[in-house]
mmCIF file of C-alpha atoms in Angstrom:
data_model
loop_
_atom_site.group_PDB
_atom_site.id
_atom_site.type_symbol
_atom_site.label_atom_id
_atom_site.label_comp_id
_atom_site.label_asym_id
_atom_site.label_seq_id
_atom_site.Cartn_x
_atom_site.Cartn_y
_atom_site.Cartn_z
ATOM 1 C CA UNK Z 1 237.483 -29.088 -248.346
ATOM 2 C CA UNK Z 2 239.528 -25.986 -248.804
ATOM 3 C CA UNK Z 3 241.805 -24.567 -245.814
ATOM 4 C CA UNK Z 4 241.780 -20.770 -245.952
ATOM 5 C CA UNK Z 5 245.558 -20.803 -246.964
ATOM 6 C CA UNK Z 6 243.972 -22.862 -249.942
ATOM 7 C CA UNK Z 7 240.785 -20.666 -250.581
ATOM 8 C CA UNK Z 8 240.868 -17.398 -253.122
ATOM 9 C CA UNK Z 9 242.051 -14.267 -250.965
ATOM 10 C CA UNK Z 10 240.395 -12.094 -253.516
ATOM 11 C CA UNK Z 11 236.820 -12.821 -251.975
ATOM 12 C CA UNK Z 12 235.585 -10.817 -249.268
ATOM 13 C CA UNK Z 13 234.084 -13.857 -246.998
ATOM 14 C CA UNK Z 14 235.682 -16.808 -246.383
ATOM 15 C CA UNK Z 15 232.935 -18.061 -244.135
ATOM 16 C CA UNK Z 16 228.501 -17.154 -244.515
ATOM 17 C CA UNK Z 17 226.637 -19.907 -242.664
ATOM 18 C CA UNK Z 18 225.751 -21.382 -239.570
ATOM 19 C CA UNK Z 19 227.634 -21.188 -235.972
ATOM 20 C CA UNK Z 20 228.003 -24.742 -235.815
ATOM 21 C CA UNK Z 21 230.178 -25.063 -238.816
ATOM 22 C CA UNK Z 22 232.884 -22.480 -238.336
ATOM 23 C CA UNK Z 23 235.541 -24.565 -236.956
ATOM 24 C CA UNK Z 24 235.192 -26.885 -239.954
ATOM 25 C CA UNK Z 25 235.800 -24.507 -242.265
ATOM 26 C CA UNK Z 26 237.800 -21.652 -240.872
ATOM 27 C CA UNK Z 27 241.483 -22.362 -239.438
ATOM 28 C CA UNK Z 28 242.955 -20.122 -236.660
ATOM 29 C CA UNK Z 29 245.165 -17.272 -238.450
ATOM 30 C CA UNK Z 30 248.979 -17.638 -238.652
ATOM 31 C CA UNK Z 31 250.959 -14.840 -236.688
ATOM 32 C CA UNK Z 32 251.848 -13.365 -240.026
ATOM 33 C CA UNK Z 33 248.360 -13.612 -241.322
ATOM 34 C CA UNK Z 34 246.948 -11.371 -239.076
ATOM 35 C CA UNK Z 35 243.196 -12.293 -238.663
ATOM 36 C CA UNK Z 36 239.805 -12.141 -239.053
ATOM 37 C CA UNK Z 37 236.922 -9.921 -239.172
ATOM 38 C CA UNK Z 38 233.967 -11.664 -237.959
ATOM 39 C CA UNK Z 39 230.147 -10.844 -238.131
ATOM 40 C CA UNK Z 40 227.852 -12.112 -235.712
ATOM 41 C CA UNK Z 41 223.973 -12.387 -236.964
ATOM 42 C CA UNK Z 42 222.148 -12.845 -233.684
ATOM 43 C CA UNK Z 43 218.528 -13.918 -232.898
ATOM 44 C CA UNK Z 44 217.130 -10.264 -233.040
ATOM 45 C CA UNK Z 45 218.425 -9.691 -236.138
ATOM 46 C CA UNK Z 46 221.009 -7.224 -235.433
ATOM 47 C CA UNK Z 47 225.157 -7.435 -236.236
ATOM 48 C CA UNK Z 48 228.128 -7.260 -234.262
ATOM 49 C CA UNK Z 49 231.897 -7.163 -234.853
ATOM 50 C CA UNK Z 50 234.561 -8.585 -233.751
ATOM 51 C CA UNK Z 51 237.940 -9.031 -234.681
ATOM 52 C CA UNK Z 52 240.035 -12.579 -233.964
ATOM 53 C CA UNK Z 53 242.588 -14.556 -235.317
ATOM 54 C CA UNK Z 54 240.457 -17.583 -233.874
ATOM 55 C CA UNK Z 55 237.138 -17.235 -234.923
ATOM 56 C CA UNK Z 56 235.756 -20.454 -233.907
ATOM 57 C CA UNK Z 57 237.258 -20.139 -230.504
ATOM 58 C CA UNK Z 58 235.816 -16.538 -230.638
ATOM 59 C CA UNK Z 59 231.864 -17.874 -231.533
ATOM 60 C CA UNK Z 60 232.433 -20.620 -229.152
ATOM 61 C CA UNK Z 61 232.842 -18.412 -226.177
ATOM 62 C CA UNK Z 62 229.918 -16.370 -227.306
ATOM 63 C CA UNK Z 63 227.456 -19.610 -227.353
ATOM 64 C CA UNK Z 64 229.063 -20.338 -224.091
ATOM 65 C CA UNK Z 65 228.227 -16.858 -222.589
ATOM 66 C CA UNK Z 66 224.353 -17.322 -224.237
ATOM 67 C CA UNK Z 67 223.608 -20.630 -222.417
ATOM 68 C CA UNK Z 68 225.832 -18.945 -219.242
ATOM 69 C CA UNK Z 69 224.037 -15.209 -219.334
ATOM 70 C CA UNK Z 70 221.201 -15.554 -221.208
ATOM 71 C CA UNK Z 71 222.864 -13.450 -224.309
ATOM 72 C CA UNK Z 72 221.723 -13.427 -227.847
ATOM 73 C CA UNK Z 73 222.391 -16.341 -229.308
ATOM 74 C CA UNK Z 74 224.405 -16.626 -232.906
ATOM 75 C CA UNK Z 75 222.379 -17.439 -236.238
ATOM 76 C CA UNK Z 76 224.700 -16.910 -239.194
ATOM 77 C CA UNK Z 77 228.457 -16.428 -239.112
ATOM 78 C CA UNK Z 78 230.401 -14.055 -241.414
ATOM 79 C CA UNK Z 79 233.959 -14.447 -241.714
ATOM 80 C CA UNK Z 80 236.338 -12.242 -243.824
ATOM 81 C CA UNK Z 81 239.398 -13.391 -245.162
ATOM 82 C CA UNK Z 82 242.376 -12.390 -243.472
ATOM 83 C CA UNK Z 83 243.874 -9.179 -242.980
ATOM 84 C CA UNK Z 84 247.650 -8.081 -241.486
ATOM 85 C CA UNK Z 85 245.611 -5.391 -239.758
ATOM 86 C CA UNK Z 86 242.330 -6.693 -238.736
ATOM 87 C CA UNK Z 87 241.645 -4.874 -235.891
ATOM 88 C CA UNK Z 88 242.504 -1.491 -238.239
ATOM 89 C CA UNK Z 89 239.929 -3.490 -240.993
ATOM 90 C CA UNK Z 90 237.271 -3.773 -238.054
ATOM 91 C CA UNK Z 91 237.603 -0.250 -236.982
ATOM 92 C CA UNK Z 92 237.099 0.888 -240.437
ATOM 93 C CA UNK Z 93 233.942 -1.180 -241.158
ATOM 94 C CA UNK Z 94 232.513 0.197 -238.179
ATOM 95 C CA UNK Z 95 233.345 3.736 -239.278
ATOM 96 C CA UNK Z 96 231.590 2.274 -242.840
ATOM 97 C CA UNK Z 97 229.183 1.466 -240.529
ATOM 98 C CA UNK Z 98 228.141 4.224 -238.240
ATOM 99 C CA UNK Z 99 224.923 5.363 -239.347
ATOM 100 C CA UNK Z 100 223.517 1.834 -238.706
ATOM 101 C CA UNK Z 101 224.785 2.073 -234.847
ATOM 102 C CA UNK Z 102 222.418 0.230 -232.450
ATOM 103 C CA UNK Z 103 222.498 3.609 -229.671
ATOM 104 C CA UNK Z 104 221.596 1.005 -226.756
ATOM 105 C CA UNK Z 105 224.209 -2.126 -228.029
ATOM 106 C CA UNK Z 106 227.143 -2.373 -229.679
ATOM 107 C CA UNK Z 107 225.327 -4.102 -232.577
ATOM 108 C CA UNK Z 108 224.218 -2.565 -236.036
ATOM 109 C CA UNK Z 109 220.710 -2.448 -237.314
ATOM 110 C CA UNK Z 110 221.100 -3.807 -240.793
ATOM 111 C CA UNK Z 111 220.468 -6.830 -242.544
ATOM 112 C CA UNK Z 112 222.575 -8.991 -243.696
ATOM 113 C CA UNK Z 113 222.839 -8.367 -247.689
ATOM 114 C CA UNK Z 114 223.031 -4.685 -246.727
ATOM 115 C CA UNK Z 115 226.288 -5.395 -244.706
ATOM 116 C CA UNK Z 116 227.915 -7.378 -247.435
ATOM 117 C CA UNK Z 117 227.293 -5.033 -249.700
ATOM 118 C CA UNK Z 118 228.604 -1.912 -247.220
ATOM 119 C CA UNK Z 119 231.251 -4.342 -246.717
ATOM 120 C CA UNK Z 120 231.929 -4.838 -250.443
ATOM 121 C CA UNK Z 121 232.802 -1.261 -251.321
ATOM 122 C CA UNK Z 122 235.309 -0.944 -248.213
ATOM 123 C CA UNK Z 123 237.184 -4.205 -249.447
ATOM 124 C CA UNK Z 124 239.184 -2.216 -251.897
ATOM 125 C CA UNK Z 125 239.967 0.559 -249.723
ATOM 126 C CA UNK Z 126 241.400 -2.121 -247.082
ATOM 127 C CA UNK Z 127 243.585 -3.298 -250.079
ATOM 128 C CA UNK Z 128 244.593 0.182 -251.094
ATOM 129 C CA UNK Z 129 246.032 0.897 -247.394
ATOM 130 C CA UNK Z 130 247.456 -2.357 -247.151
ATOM 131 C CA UNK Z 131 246.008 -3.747 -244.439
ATOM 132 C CA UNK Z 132 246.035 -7.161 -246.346
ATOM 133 C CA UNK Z 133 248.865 -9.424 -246.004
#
């Protein structure tokens, strides 16, 4: 199994698949990595972002606060590679974004192939700005 320092930095998601499975797959980002975008899929279909440099401690907390609360719970897990400036790389998804805006949530009302593909097109942009280590 690859480590993300290992992985190709020229695709978009390091990580597409089940909650469970994040930790095996995604390391916490070095200091002069930056971090992560992450996209939550949760159980009514909708998105959210977030932006870590520990994304499994990140979806861990949110499964905590689901059996805690009563939250959505998590279904698939996007993670992006990493970015210097990933909090700048979440804003500007969620700019990409805005027309999909949940008015009641936080979350986004689009389906997953639809975000990738939003999220496709902004890629270059985030390299062009250098938000990427």
């Amino acid at each position: 199994m690859k480590t993300v320092h290992q992985q190709n930095l020229h695709t978009t998601w390091l990580y597409d698949g089940e909650p469970e499975y994040v930790d095996l797959n995604v390391e916490a980002a070095l200091l002069e990595q930056g971090g992560y975008v992450v996209v939550l899929e949760l159980t009514n279909g909708k998105l959210r972002l977030a932006a870590t440099r520990h994304p499994a401690k990140y979806v861990k907390e949110w499964r905590h606060n689901v059996r805690r609360y009563g939250a959505l719970d998590i279904v698939r897990v996007l993670v992006s590679r990493p970015y210097l400036r990933y909090e700048a790389a979440k804003r500007l998804l969620a700019t990409k974004l805005a027309e999909y805006k949940d008015d009641e949530s936080d979350a986004y009302r689009l389906d997953v192939e639809t975000f990738k593909e939003k999220a496709k097109e902004l890629t270059l942009v985030l390299q062009k700005v250098q938000i990427s280590p």
